[in-house]
């Protein structure tokens, strides 16, 4: 079912025929979603993905608490820092501009994404308001720019909030950002280190492997870089060497996390230098199963959402 949804999404976003055929259905679906309450969508989605009903009055698991936060922790700051363009100002003020990936171009109009406006270097194009993954460009002379513009225009018209009820995405003004492509010395794309912070402190570190390939894996480490015997959404991959700048990433993540109950702070480590990736407030929208259910409860016990009321 998941592969079918991905195929339909790709058909809609990346082909003219798919866009023409499916656009009326997508618009009707979104209109229907607008008429339904946040709580109804969250309860229904949770039961569908997790296999049991969420208890919003007494959430115990990490996934339950993430969904509780979707409903009840809503600040203007969340909207600003979920925006992949505006978050840059927040990061510069919080930890320093030296941790930002160089910004090469940005625009609110997909028609501006053309060869002459972009640099003669490797870069990644993405929108600031969703998690589409981005378009990697190694050689701009080999890109079909008309096709890229069409895809970006369609992404710009989407609003992630209505399907997930992650409130921070509702009022982001769509924008296209072009950043320098980070690579290792062999040209490969670096894995990012996802630091999950509870109540301002690091809880665990997630490393996704093979993000730009068909086979994806995930390892979860504690703050001492011990591989934990749990899997959240994906199986383990090869062990990852402890990054030399681990302590720096932890310190930076906790400095950022002090403003939030739960946040995932993503960093890249390239040639010993730390780069900020993005902030995520509801990993996988709180709808991803642990292979070992007890870890959902273990992590859930560590996250104190009652601090929200203090």
PDB file of C-alpha atoms in Angstrom:
ATOM      1  CA  UNK A   1       0.000   0.000   0.000  1.00  0.00           C
ATOM      2  CA  UNK A   2       2.818   2.412   0.875  1.00  0.00           C
ATOM      3  CA  UNK A   3       4.591   1.723  -2.435  1.00  0.00           C
ATOM      4  CA  UNK A   4       1.324   2.292  -4.275  1.00  0.00           C
ATOM      5  CA  UNK A   5       0.838   5.668  -2.551  1.00  0.00           C
ATOM      6  CA  UNK A   6       4.408   6.654  -3.442  1.00  0.00           C
ATOM      7  CA  UNK A   7       3.853   5.622  -7.065  1.00  0.00           C
ATOM      8  CA  UNK A   8       0.656   7.678  -7.289  1.00  0.00           C
ATOM      9  CA  UNK A   9       2.379  10.660  -5.666  1.00  0.00           C
ATOM     10  CA  UNK A  10       5.259  10.413  -8.159  1.00  0.00           C
ATOM     11  CA  UNK A  11       2.824  10.087 -11.081  1.00  0.00           C
ATOM     12  CA  UNK A  12       1.017  13.233  -9.870  1.00  0.00           C
ATOM     13  CA  UNK A  13       4.078  15.355  -9.122  1.00  0.00           C
ATOM     14  CA  UNK A  14       6.394  14.384 -11.947  1.00  0.00           C
ATOM     15  CA  UNK A  15       4.235  13.783 -15.033  1.00  0.00           C
ATOM     16  CA  UNK A  16       1.931  16.135 -16.918  1.00  0.00           C
ATOM     17  CA  UNK A  17      -0.649  13.402 -17.447  1.00  0.00           C
ATOM     18  CA  UNK A  18      -0.663  12.476 -13.768  1.00  0.00           C
ATOM     19  CA  UNK A  19      -1.026  16.090 -12.717  1.00  0.00           C
ATOM     20  CA  UNK A  20      -3.957  16.714 -15.073  1.00  0.00           C
ATOM     21  CA  UNK A  21      -5.703  13.476 -14.111  1.00  0.00           C
ATOM     22  CA  UNK A  22      -5.225  13.602 -10.369  1.00  0.00           C
ATOM     23  CA  UNK A  23      -5.285  17.324  -9.548  1.00  0.00           C
ATOM     24  CA  UNK A  24      -9.118  17.472  -9.202  1.00  0.00           C
ATOM     25  CA  UNK A  25      -9.031  14.499  -6.812  1.00  0.00           C
ATOM     26  CA  UNK A  26      -6.203  16.015  -4.733  1.00  0.00           C
ATOM     27  CA  UNK A  27      -8.063  19.322  -4.502  1.00  0.00           C
ATOM     28  CA  UNK A  28     -11.285  17.594  -3.478  1.00  0.00           C
ATOM     29  CA  UNK A  29      -9.390  15.515  -0.911  1.00  0.00           C
ATOM     30  CA  UNK A  30      -7.736  18.597   0.574  1.00  0.00           C
ATOM     31  CA  UNK A  31     -11.060  20.442   0.704  1.00  0.00           C
ATOM     32  CA  UNK A  32     -12.542  17.517   2.599  1.00  0.00           C
ATOM     33  CA  UNK A  33      -9.634  17.525   5.031  1.00  0.00           C
ATOM     34  CA  UNK A  34     -10.178  21.232   5.742  1.00  0.00           C
ATOM     35  CA  UNK A  35     -13.649  20.427   7.037  1.00  0.00           C
ATOM     36  CA  UNK A  36     -12.428  17.859   9.589  1.00  0.00           C
ATOM     37  CA  UNK A  37     -11.071  18.706  13.031  1.00  0.00           C
ATOM     38  CA  UNK A  38      -7.408  18.293  13.943  1.00  0.00           C
ATOM     39  CA  UNK A  39      -8.263  15.865  16.719  1.00  0.00           C
ATOM     40  CA  UNK A  40     -10.316  13.628  14.399  1.00  0.00           C
ATOM     41  CA  UNK A  41      -7.525  13.474  11.791  1.00  0.00           C
ATOM     42  CA  UNK A  42      -4.879  12.735  14.417  1.00  0.00           C
ATOM     43  CA  UNK A  43      -6.933   9.986  16.083  1.00  0.00           C
ATOM     44  CA  UNK A  44      -7.862   8.388  12.764  1.00  0.00           C
ATOM     45  CA  UNK A  45      -4.316   8.522  11.341  1.00  0.00           C
ATOM     46  CA  UNK A  46      -2.833   7.117  14.524  1.00  0.00           C
ATOM     47  CA  UNK A  47      -5.186   4.120  14.574  1.00  0.00           C
ATOM     48  CA  UNK A  48      -4.567   3.476  10.866  1.00  0.00           C
ATOM     49  CA  UNK A  49      -0.752   3.552  11.102  1.00  0.00           C
ATOM     50  CA  UNK A  50      -0.108   2.280  14.608  1.00  0.00           C
ATOM     51  CA  UNK A  51      -2.856  -0.324  14.954  1.00  0.00           C
ATOM     52  CA  UNK A  52      -4.282   0.936  18.250  1.00  0.00           C
ATOM     53  CA  UNK A  53      -6.192   3.965  19.469  1.00  0.00           C
ATOM     54  CA  UNK A  54      -4.300   6.926  20.845  1.00  0.00           C
ATOM     55  CA  UNK A  55      -5.016   8.033  24.417  1.00  0.00           C
ATOM     56  CA  UNK A  56      -4.717  11.812  24.278  1.00  0.00           C
ATOM     57  CA  UNK A  57      -5.756  12.135  27.932  1.00  0.00           C
ATOM     58  CA  UNK A  58      -2.913   9.925  29.150  1.00  0.00           C
ATOM     59  CA  UNK A  59      -0.328   9.436  26.367  1.00  0.00           C
ATOM     60  CA  UNK A  60       2.421   6.980  27.290  1.00  0.00           C
ATOM     61  CA  UNK A  61       4.410   6.092  24.176  1.00  0.00           C
ATOM     62  CA  UNK A  62       6.722   8.438  22.322  1.00  0.00           C
ATOM     63  CA  UNK A  63       4.476   8.314  19.261  1.00  0.00           C
ATOM     64  CA  UNK A  64       1.425   9.162  21.373  1.00  0.00           C
ATOM     65  CA  UNK A  65       3.211  12.095  22.975  1.00  0.00           C
ATOM     66  CA  UNK A  66       4.400  13.411  19.618  1.00  0.00           C
ATOM     67  CA  UNK A  67       0.783  13.464  18.458  1.00  0.00           C
ATOM     68  CA  UNK A  68      -0.293  15.130  21.710  1.00  0.00           C
ATOM     69  CA  UNK A  69       2.260  17.850  21.013  1.00  0.00           C
ATOM     70  CA  UNK A  70       0.852  18.262  17.491  1.00  0.00           C
ATOM     71  CA  UNK A  71      -2.399  19.334  19.103  1.00  0.00           C
ATOM     72  CA  UNK A  72      -1.259  21.295  22.109  1.00  0.00           C
ATOM     73  CA  UNK A  73       2.225  22.770  21.597  1.00  0.00           C
ATOM     74  CA  UNK A  74       1.751  25.504  19.012  1.00  0.00           C
ATOM     75  CA  UNK A  75       3.913  28.618  18.978  1.00  0.00           C
ATOM     76  CA  UNK A  76       4.719  31.145  16.283  1.00  0.00           C
ATOM     77  CA  UNK A  77       8.364  30.160  16.740  1.00  0.00           C
ATOM     78  CA  UNK A  78       7.503  26.669  15.485  1.00  0.00           C
ATOM     79  CA  UNK A  79       6.288  28.087  12.171  1.00  0.00           C
ATOM     80  CA  UNK A  80       9.415  30.211  11.754  1.00  0.00           C
ATOM     81  CA  UNK A  81      11.947  27.480  12.439  1.00  0.00           C
ATOM     82  CA  UNK A  82      10.091  24.772  10.490  1.00  0.00           C
ATOM     83  CA  UNK A  83      10.565  27.060   7.487  1.00  0.00           C
ATOM     84  CA  UNK A  84      13.821  25.905   5.846  1.00  0.00           C
ATOM     85  CA  UNK A  85      14.549  29.485   4.762  1.00  0.00           C
ATOM     86  CA  UNK A  86      13.587  31.513   7.852  1.00  0.00           C
ATOM     87  CA  UNK A  87      15.223  29.035  10.242  1.00  0.00           C
ATOM     88  CA  UNK A  88      18.566  30.307   9.004  1.00  0.00           C
ATOM     89  CA  UNK A  89      18.118  33.558  10.935  1.00  0.00           C
ATOM     90  CA  UNK A  90      17.193  31.633  14.099  1.00  0.00           C
ATOM     91  CA  UNK A  91      20.249  29.376  13.785  1.00  0.00           C
ATOM     92  CA  UNK A  92      22.559  32.338  13.161  1.00  0.00           C
ATOM     93  CA  UNK A  93      21.303  34.011  16.346  1.00  0.00           C
ATOM     94  CA  UNK A  94      21.239  30.811  18.422  1.00  0.00           C
ATOM     95  CA  UNK A  95      24.450  28.960  17.563  1.00  0.00           C
ATOM     96  CA  UNK A  96      26.117  31.007  14.823  1.00  0.00           C
ATOM     97  CA  UNK A  97      26.071  31.448  11.054  1.00  0.00           C
ATOM     98  CA  UNK A  98      29.187  29.321  10.592  1.00  0.00           C
ATOM     99  CA  UNK A  99      27.006  26.213  10.970  1.00  0.00           C
ATOM    100  CA  UNK A 100      24.707  27.097   8.059  1.00  0.00           C
ATOM    101  CA  UNK A 101      25.002  25.397   4.675  1.00  0.00           C
ATOM    102  CA  UNK A 102      25.809  28.130   2.119  1.00  0.00           C
ATOM    103  CA  UNK A 103      22.648  29.538   0.531  1.00  0.00           C
ATOM    104  CA  UNK A 104      23.134  30.028  -3.222  1.00  0.00           C
ATOM    105  CA  UNK A 105      19.716  31.229  -4.374  1.00  0.00           C
ATOM    106  CA  UNK A 106      16.115  31.576  -3.216  1.00  0.00           C
ATOM    107  CA  UNK A 107      12.849  32.623  -4.811  1.00  0.00           C
ATOM    108  CA  UNK A 108       9.073  32.461  -4.415  1.00  0.00           C
ATOM    109  CA  UNK A 109       8.588  31.848  -8.138  1.00  0.00           C
ATOM    110  CA  UNK A 110       9.420  28.486  -9.714  1.00  0.00           C
ATOM    111  CA  UNK A 111       9.969  30.256 -13.056  1.00  0.00           C
ATOM    112  CA  UNK A 112      13.189  31.703 -11.625  1.00  0.00           C
ATOM    113  CA  UNK A 113      14.735  28.221 -11.400  1.00  0.00           C
ATOM    114  CA  UNK A 114      16.663  28.224 -14.627  1.00  0.00           C
ATOM    115  CA  UNK A 115      20.225  27.509 -15.681  1.00  0.00           C
ATOM    116  CA  UNK A 116      21.377  31.130 -15.930  1.00  0.00           C
ATOM    117  CA  UNK A 117      20.272  31.969 -12.367  1.00  0.00           C
ATOM    118  CA  UNK A 118      22.141  29.116 -10.727  1.00  0.00           C
ATOM    119  CA  UNK A 119      25.857  28.697  -9.968  1.00  0.00           C
ATOM    120  CA  UNK A 120      28.384  26.476 -11.713  1.00  0.00           C
ATOM    121  CA  UNK A 121      28.726  24.105  -8.783  1.00  0.00           C
ATOM    122  CA  UNK A 122      26.901  21.184  -7.212  1.00  0.00           C
ATOM    123  CA  UNK A 123      23.766  22.125  -5.322  1.00  0.00           C
ATOM    124  CA  UNK A 124      20.420  20.925  -4.001  1.00  0.00           C
ATOM    125  CA  UNK A 125      17.049  22.536  -4.719  1.00  0.00           C
ATOM    126  CA  UNK A 126      14.216  22.185  -2.218  1.00  0.00           C
ATOM    127  CA  UNK A 127      11.102  23.899  -0.986  1.00  0.00           C
ATOM    128  CA  UNK A 128      11.029  25.408   2.486  1.00  0.00           C
ATOM    129  CA  UNK A 129       7.701  24.007   3.630  1.00  0.00           C
ATOM    130  CA  UNK A 130       7.701  20.258   3.087  1.00  0.00           C
ATOM    131  CA  UNK A 131       9.893  17.170   3.200  1.00  0.00           C
ATOM    132  CA  UNK A 132      10.120  16.301  -0.490  1.00  0.00           C
ATOM    133  CA  UNK A 133      13.822  15.506  -0.168  1.00  0.00           C
ATOM    134  CA  UNK A 134      15.151  17.957  -2.712  1.00  0.00           C
ATOM    135  CA  UNK A 135      16.563  17.815  -6.236  1.00  0.00           C
ATOM    136  CA  UNK A 136      20.299  17.136  -6.408  1.00  0.00           C
ATOM    137  CA  UNK A 137      22.145  18.836  -9.252  1.00  0.00           C
ATOM    138  CA  UNK A 138      25.689  17.748 -10.087  1.00  0.00           C
ATOM    139  CA  UNK A 139      25.899  19.369 -13.533  1.00  0.00           C
ATOM    140  CA  UNK A 140      23.324  22.040 -14.362  1.00  0.00           C
ATOM    141  CA  UNK A 141      23.941  21.651 -18.098  1.00  0.00           C
ATOM    142  CA  UNK A 142      22.417  18.158 -17.966  1.00  0.00           C
ATOM    143  CA  UNK A 143      19.227  19.086 -16.121  1.00  0.00           C
ATOM    144  CA  UNK A 144      15.802  19.244 -17.763  1.00  0.00           C
ATOM    145  CA  UNK A 145      14.906  22.582 -16.190  1.00  0.00           C
ATOM    146  CA  UNK A 146      11.355  22.745 -17.533  1.00  0.00           C
ATOM    147  CA  UNK A 147      10.573  19.476 -15.773  1.00  0.00           C
ATOM    148  CA  UNK A 148      12.199  20.707 -12.563  1.00  0.00           C
ATOM    149  CA  UNK A 149      10.151  23.920 -12.628  1.00  0.00           C
ATOM    150  CA  UNK A 150       6.930  21.975 -13.074  1.00  0.00           C
ATOM    151  CA  UNK A 151       7.731  19.747 -10.116  1.00  0.00           C
ATOM    152  CA  UNK A 152       8.616  22.708  -7.909  1.00  0.00           C
ATOM    153  CA  UNK A 153       5.487  24.617  -8.911  1.00  0.00           C
ATOM    154  CA  UNK A 154       3.373  21.653  -7.847  1.00  0.00           C
ATOM    155  CA  UNK A 155       5.222  21.325  -4.560  1.00  0.00           C
ATOM    156  CA  UNK A 156       4.726  25.039  -3.911  1.00  0.00           C
ATOM    157  CA  UNK A 157       0.953  24.526  -4.107  1.00  0.00           C
ATOM    158  CA  UNK A 158       0.911  21.837  -1.424  1.00  0.00           C
ATOM    159  CA  UNK A 159       0.213  22.398   2.259  1.00  0.00           C
ATOM    160  CA  UNK A 160       1.601  19.631   4.460  1.00  0.00           C
ATOM    161  CA  UNK A 161      -0.571  20.693   7.400  1.00  0.00           C
ATOM    162  CA  UNK A 162      -3.914  19.406   6.141  1.00  0.00           C
ATOM    163  CA  UNK A 163      -2.900  15.769   5.874  1.00  0.00           C
ATOM    164  CA  UNK A 164      -0.722  15.561   9.015  1.00  0.00           C
ATOM    165  CA  UNK A 165      -2.092  18.339  11.261  1.00  0.00           C
ATOM    166  CA  UNK A 166       1.446  19.452  12.023  1.00  0.00           C
ATOM    167  CA  UNK A 167       0.390  23.021  12.715  1.00  0.00           C
ATOM    168  CA  UNK A 168       3.800  24.628  12.117  1.00  0.00           C
ATOM    169  CA  UNK A 169       3.458  24.009   8.368  1.00  0.00           C
ATOM    170  CA  UNK A 170       0.065  25.670   7.988  1.00  0.00           C
ATOM    171  CA  UNK A 171       1.210  29.268   7.581  1.00  0.00           C
ATOM    172  CA  UNK A 172       4.659  28.916   6.023  1.00  0.00           C
ATOM    173  CA  UNK A 173       4.941  31.060   2.903  1.00  0.00           C
ATOM    174  CA  UNK A 174       6.257  28.675   0.212  1.00  0.00           C
ATOM    175  CA  UNK A 175       9.715  29.416  -1.144  1.00  0.00           C
ATOM    176  CA  UNK A 176      12.376  27.589  -3.139  1.00  0.00           C
ATOM    177  CA  UNK A 177      15.866  27.468  -1.687  1.00  0.00           C
ATOM    178  CA  UNK A 178      19.078  26.393  -3.381  1.00  0.00           C
ATOM    179  CA  UNK A 179      21.944  25.332  -1.134  1.00  0.00           C
ATOM    180  CA  UNK A 180      25.449  24.083  -1.751  1.00  0.00           C
ATOM    181  CA  UNK A 181      25.519  20.295  -2.001  1.00  0.00           C
ATOM    182  CA  UNK A 182      27.500  18.789   0.844  1.00  0.00           C
ATOM    183  CA  UNK A 183      29.580  15.777  -0.172  1.00  0.00           C
ATOM    184  CA  UNK A 184      32.370  13.603   1.135  1.00  0.00           C
ATOM    185  CA  UNK A 185      35.725  13.615  -0.676  1.00  0.00           C
ATOM    186  CA  UNK A 186      34.532  10.753  -2.907  1.00  0.00           C
ATOM    187  CA  UNK A 187      31.484  12.754  -3.985  1.00  0.00           C
ATOM    188  CA  UNK A 188      28.964  10.731  -1.970  1.00  0.00           C
ATOM    189  CA  UNK A 189      26.122  12.348  -0.030  1.00  0.00           C
ATOM    190  CA  UNK A 190      26.741  12.437   3.746  1.00  0.00           C
ATOM    191  CA  UNK A 191      24.394  10.849   6.225  1.00  0.00           C
ATOM    192  CA  UNK A 192      22.765  13.263   8.616  1.00  0.00           C
ATOM    193  CA  UNK A 193      22.776  12.885  12.374  1.00  0.00           C
ATOM    194  CA  UNK A 194      19.304  13.349  13.834  1.00  0.00           C
ATOM    195  CA  UNK A 195      19.552  14.342  17.490  1.00  0.00           C
ATOM    196  CA  UNK A 196      16.244  13.797  19.285  1.00  0.00           C
ATOM    197  CA  UNK A 197      16.014  16.111  22.285  1.00  0.00           C
ATOM    198  CA  UNK A 198      13.534  15.790  25.147  1.00  0.00           C
ATOM    199  CA  UNK A 199      12.987  18.787  27.424  1.00  0.00           C
ATOM    200  CA  UNK A 200      16.168  20.446  26.222  1.00  0.00           C
ATOM    201  CA  UNK A 201      18.445  17.404  26.599  1.00  0.00           C
ATOM    202  CA  UNK A 202      19.649  14.805  24.121  1.00  0.00           C
ATOM    203  CA  UNK A 203      17.697  11.530  24.345  1.00  0.00           C
ATOM    204  CA  UNK A 204      19.154   9.579  21.411  1.00  0.00           C
ATOM    205  CA  UNK A 205      20.790   9.993  18.008  1.00  0.00           C
ATOM    206  CA  UNK A 206      19.373   8.529  14.812  1.00  0.00           C
ATOM    207  CA  UNK A 207      21.452   7.947  11.698  1.00  0.00           C
ATOM    208  CA  UNK A 208      19.686   7.160   8.429  1.00  0.00           C
ATOM    209  CA  UNK A 209      21.806   5.243   5.920  1.00  0.00           C
ATOM    210  CA  UNK A 210      21.276   5.195   2.161  1.00  0.00           C
ATOM    211  CA  UNK A 211      18.888   8.163   2.180  1.00  0.00           C
ATOM    212  CA  UNK A 212      19.254   8.631  -1.577  1.00  0.00           C
ATOM    213  CA  UNK A 213      19.047   4.961  -2.521  1.00  0.00           C
ATOM    214  CA  UNK A 214      16.365   2.275  -2.724  1.00  0.00           C
ATOM    215  CA  UNK A 215      17.575   0.469   0.410  1.00  0.00           C
ATOM    216  CA  UNK A 216      17.402   2.550   3.558  1.00  0.00           C
ATOM    217  CA  UNK A 217      18.546   1.627   7.034  1.00  0.00           C
ATOM    218  CA  UNK A 218      18.597   3.312  10.424  1.00  0.00           C
ATOM    219  CA  UNK A 219      20.744   3.044  13.543  1.00  0.00           C
ATOM    220  CA  UNK A 220      19.906   4.573  16.912  1.00  0.00           C
ATOM    221  CA  UNK A 221      22.692   5.478  19.357  1.00  0.00           C
ATOM    222  CA  UNK A 222      22.775   6.829  22.895  1.00  0.00           C
ATOM    223  CA  UNK A 223      24.840   9.911  23.778  1.00  0.00           C
ATOM    224  CA  UNK A 224      27.954   7.749  24.379  1.00  0.00           C
ATOM    225  CA  UNK A 225      27.546   6.312  20.864  1.00  0.00           C
ATOM    226  CA  UNK A 226      26.389   2.867  21.944  1.00  0.00           C
ATOM    227  CA  UNK A 227      24.119   1.239  19.373  1.00  0.00           C
ATOM    228  CA  UNK A 228      20.720   0.727  21.002  1.00  0.00           C
ATOM    229  CA  UNK A 229      18.829  -2.550  20.456  1.00  0.00           C
ATOM    230  CA  UNK A 230      15.825  -0.881  18.889  1.00  0.00           C
ATOM    231  CA  UNK A 231      14.560  -0.012  15.436  1.00  0.00           C
ATOM    232  CA  UNK A 232      12.218   2.835  14.634  1.00  0.00           C
ATOM    233  CA  UNK A 233      10.698   2.374  11.213  1.00  0.00           C
ATOM    234  CA  UNK A 234      13.716   0.751   9.540  1.00  0.00           C
ATOM    235  CA  UNK A 235      16.209  -2.084  10.155  1.00  0.00           C
ATOM    236  CA  UNK A 236      19.773  -1.492  11.291  1.00  0.00           C
ATOM    237  CA  UNK A 237      22.533  -0.872   8.784  1.00  0.00           C
ATOM    238  CA  UNK A 238      26.288  -1.139   9.180  1.00  0.00           C
ATOM    239  CA  UNK A 239      27.687   0.370  12.342  1.00  0.00           C
ATOM    240  CA  UNK A 240      28.577   4.046  11.918  1.00  0.00           C
ATOM    241  CA  UNK A 241      31.863   5.361  13.202  1.00  0.00           C
ATOM    242  CA  UNK A 242      31.511   7.800  16.078  1.00  0.00           C
ATOM    243  CA  UNK A 243      31.832  11.290  14.558  1.00  0.00           C
ATOM    244  CA  UNK A 244      34.811  13.287  15.797  1.00  0.00           C
ATOM    245  CA  UNK A 245      32.549  16.284  16.404  1.00  0.00           C
ATOM    246  CA  UNK A 246      29.868  14.377  18.335  1.00  0.00           C
ATOM    247  CA  UNK A 247      30.236  16.461  21.497  1.00  0.00           C
ATOM    248  CA  UNK A 248      29.935  19.667  19.496  1.00  0.00           C
ATOM    249  CA  UNK A 249      26.747  18.448  17.816  1.00  0.00           C
ATOM    250  CA  UNK A 250      25.244  17.490  21.190  1.00  0.00           C
ATOM    251  CA  UNK A 251      26.075  20.871  22.719  1.00  0.00           C
ATOM    252  CA  UNK A 252      24.624  22.733  19.739  1.00  0.00           C
ATOM    253  CA  UNK A 253      21.484  20.590  19.649  1.00  0.00           C
ATOM    254  CA  UNK A 254      20.803  21.149  23.339  1.00  0.00           C
ATOM    255  CA  UNK A 255      21.320  24.886  22.946  1.00  0.00           C
ATOM    256  CA  UNK A 256      18.655  24.899  20.231  1.00  0.00           C
ATOM    257  CA  UNK A 257      16.364  22.460  22.062  1.00  0.00           C
ATOM    258  CA  UNK A 258      15.998  24.616  25.182  1.00  0.00           C
ATOM    259  CA  UNK A 259      13.112  26.429  23.459  1.00  0.00           C
ATOM    260  CA  UNK A 260      11.082  23.264  22.820  1.00  0.00           C
ATOM    261  CA  UNK A 261       9.509  20.254  24.575  1.00  0.00           C
ATOM    262  CA  UNK A 262      10.561  17.818  21.839  1.00  0.00           C
ATOM    263  CA  UNK A 263      12.607  18.584  18.760  1.00  0.00           C
ATOM    264  CA  UNK A 264      14.786  16.663  16.345  1.00  0.00           C
ATOM    265  CA  UNK A 265      17.876  18.645  15.407  1.00  0.00           C
ATOM    266  CA  UNK A 266      19.631  17.445  12.252  1.00  0.00           C
ATOM    267  CA  UNK A 267      23.317  17.987  11.551  1.00  0.00           C
ATOM    268  CA  UNK A 268      25.788  16.919   8.886  1.00  0.00           C
ATOM    269  CA  UNK A 269      29.404  16.147   9.651  1.00  0.00           C
ATOM    270  CA  UNK A 270      31.626  16.735   6.622  1.00  0.00           C
ATOM    271  CA  UNK A 271      35.412  16.621   6.897  1.00  0.00           C
ATOM    272  CA  UNK A 272      35.156  17.308  10.612  1.00  0.00           C
ATOM    273  CA  UNK A 273      32.945  20.375  10.189  1.00  0.00           C
ATOM    274  CA  UNK A 274      29.412  20.580  11.565  1.00  0.00           C
ATOM    275  CA  UNK A 275      26.559  21.868   9.400  1.00  0.00           C
ATOM    276  CA  UNK A 276      22.968  22.437  10.518  1.00  0.00           C
ATOM    277  CA  UNK A 277      20.313  20.589   8.527  1.00  0.00           C
ATOM    278  CA  UNK A 278      16.809  21.279   9.812  1.00  0.00           C
ATOM    279  CA  UNK A 279      14.459  21.145  12.805  1.00  0.00           C
ATOM    280  CA  UNK A 280      11.625  18.645  13.029  1.00  0.00           C
ATOM    281  CA  UNK A 281       8.981  18.736  15.761  1.00  0.00           C
ATOM    282  CA  UNK A 282       7.070  15.550  14.982  1.00  0.00           C
ATOM    283  CA  UNK A 283       9.335  12.843  13.606  1.00  0.00           C
ATOM    284  CA  UNK A 284       7.436  10.845  10.960  1.00  0.00           C
ATOM    285  CA  UNK A 285       4.370  12.737  12.217  1.00  0.00           C
ATOM    286  CA  UNK A 286       4.364  10.405  15.229  1.00  0.00           C
ATOM    287  CA  UNK A 287       3.095   7.591  13.026  1.00  0.00           C
ATOM    288  CA  UNK A 288       6.070   5.247  12.754  1.00  0.00           C
ATOM    289  CA  UNK A 289       6.195   1.937  14.587  1.00  0.00           C
ATOM    290  CA  UNK A 290       9.107   0.689  16.647  1.00  0.00           C
ATOM    291  CA  UNK A 291      10.035  -2.896  15.770  1.00  0.00           C
ATOM    292  CA  UNK A 292      10.288  -3.472  19.518  1.00  0.00           C
ATOM    293  CA  UNK A 293       7.188  -1.846  21.001  1.00  0.00           C
ATOM    294  CA  UNK A 294       8.733  -1.558  24.463  1.00  0.00           C
ATOM    295  CA  UNK A 295      11.101   1.136  23.182  1.00  0.00           C
ATOM    296  CA  UNK A 296       8.149   3.308  22.238  1.00  0.00           C
ATOM    297  CA  UNK A 297       7.206   3.170  25.930  1.00  0.00           C
ATOM    298  CA  UNK A 298      10.799   3.600  27.163  1.00  0.00           C
ATOM    299  CA  UNK A 299      11.355   6.758  25.175  1.00  0.00           C
ATOM    300  CA  UNK A 300       7.839   7.929  25.921  1.00  0.00           C
ATOM    301  CA  UNK A 301       8.528   7.720  29.655  1.00  0.00           C
ATOM    302  CA  UNK A 302      11.576   9.977  29.227  1.00  0.00           C
ATOM    303  CA  UNK A 303       9.637  12.779  27.481  1.00  0.00           C
ATOM    304  CA  UNK A 304       7.878  15.018  29.994  1.00  0.00           C
ATOM    305  CA  UNK A 305       5.081  16.800  28.122  1.00  0.00           C
ATOM    306  CA  UNK A 306       3.707  18.173  31.399  1.00  0.00           C
ATOM    307  CA  UNK A 307       6.505  20.743  31.310  1.00  0.00           C
ATOM    308  CA  UNK A 308       4.315  22.345  28.664  1.00  0.00           C
ATOM    309  CA  UNK A 309       1.898  23.419  31.408  1.00  0.00           C
ATOM    310  CA  UNK A 310       4.521  24.838  33.770  1.00  0.00           C
TER     311      UNK A 310
END
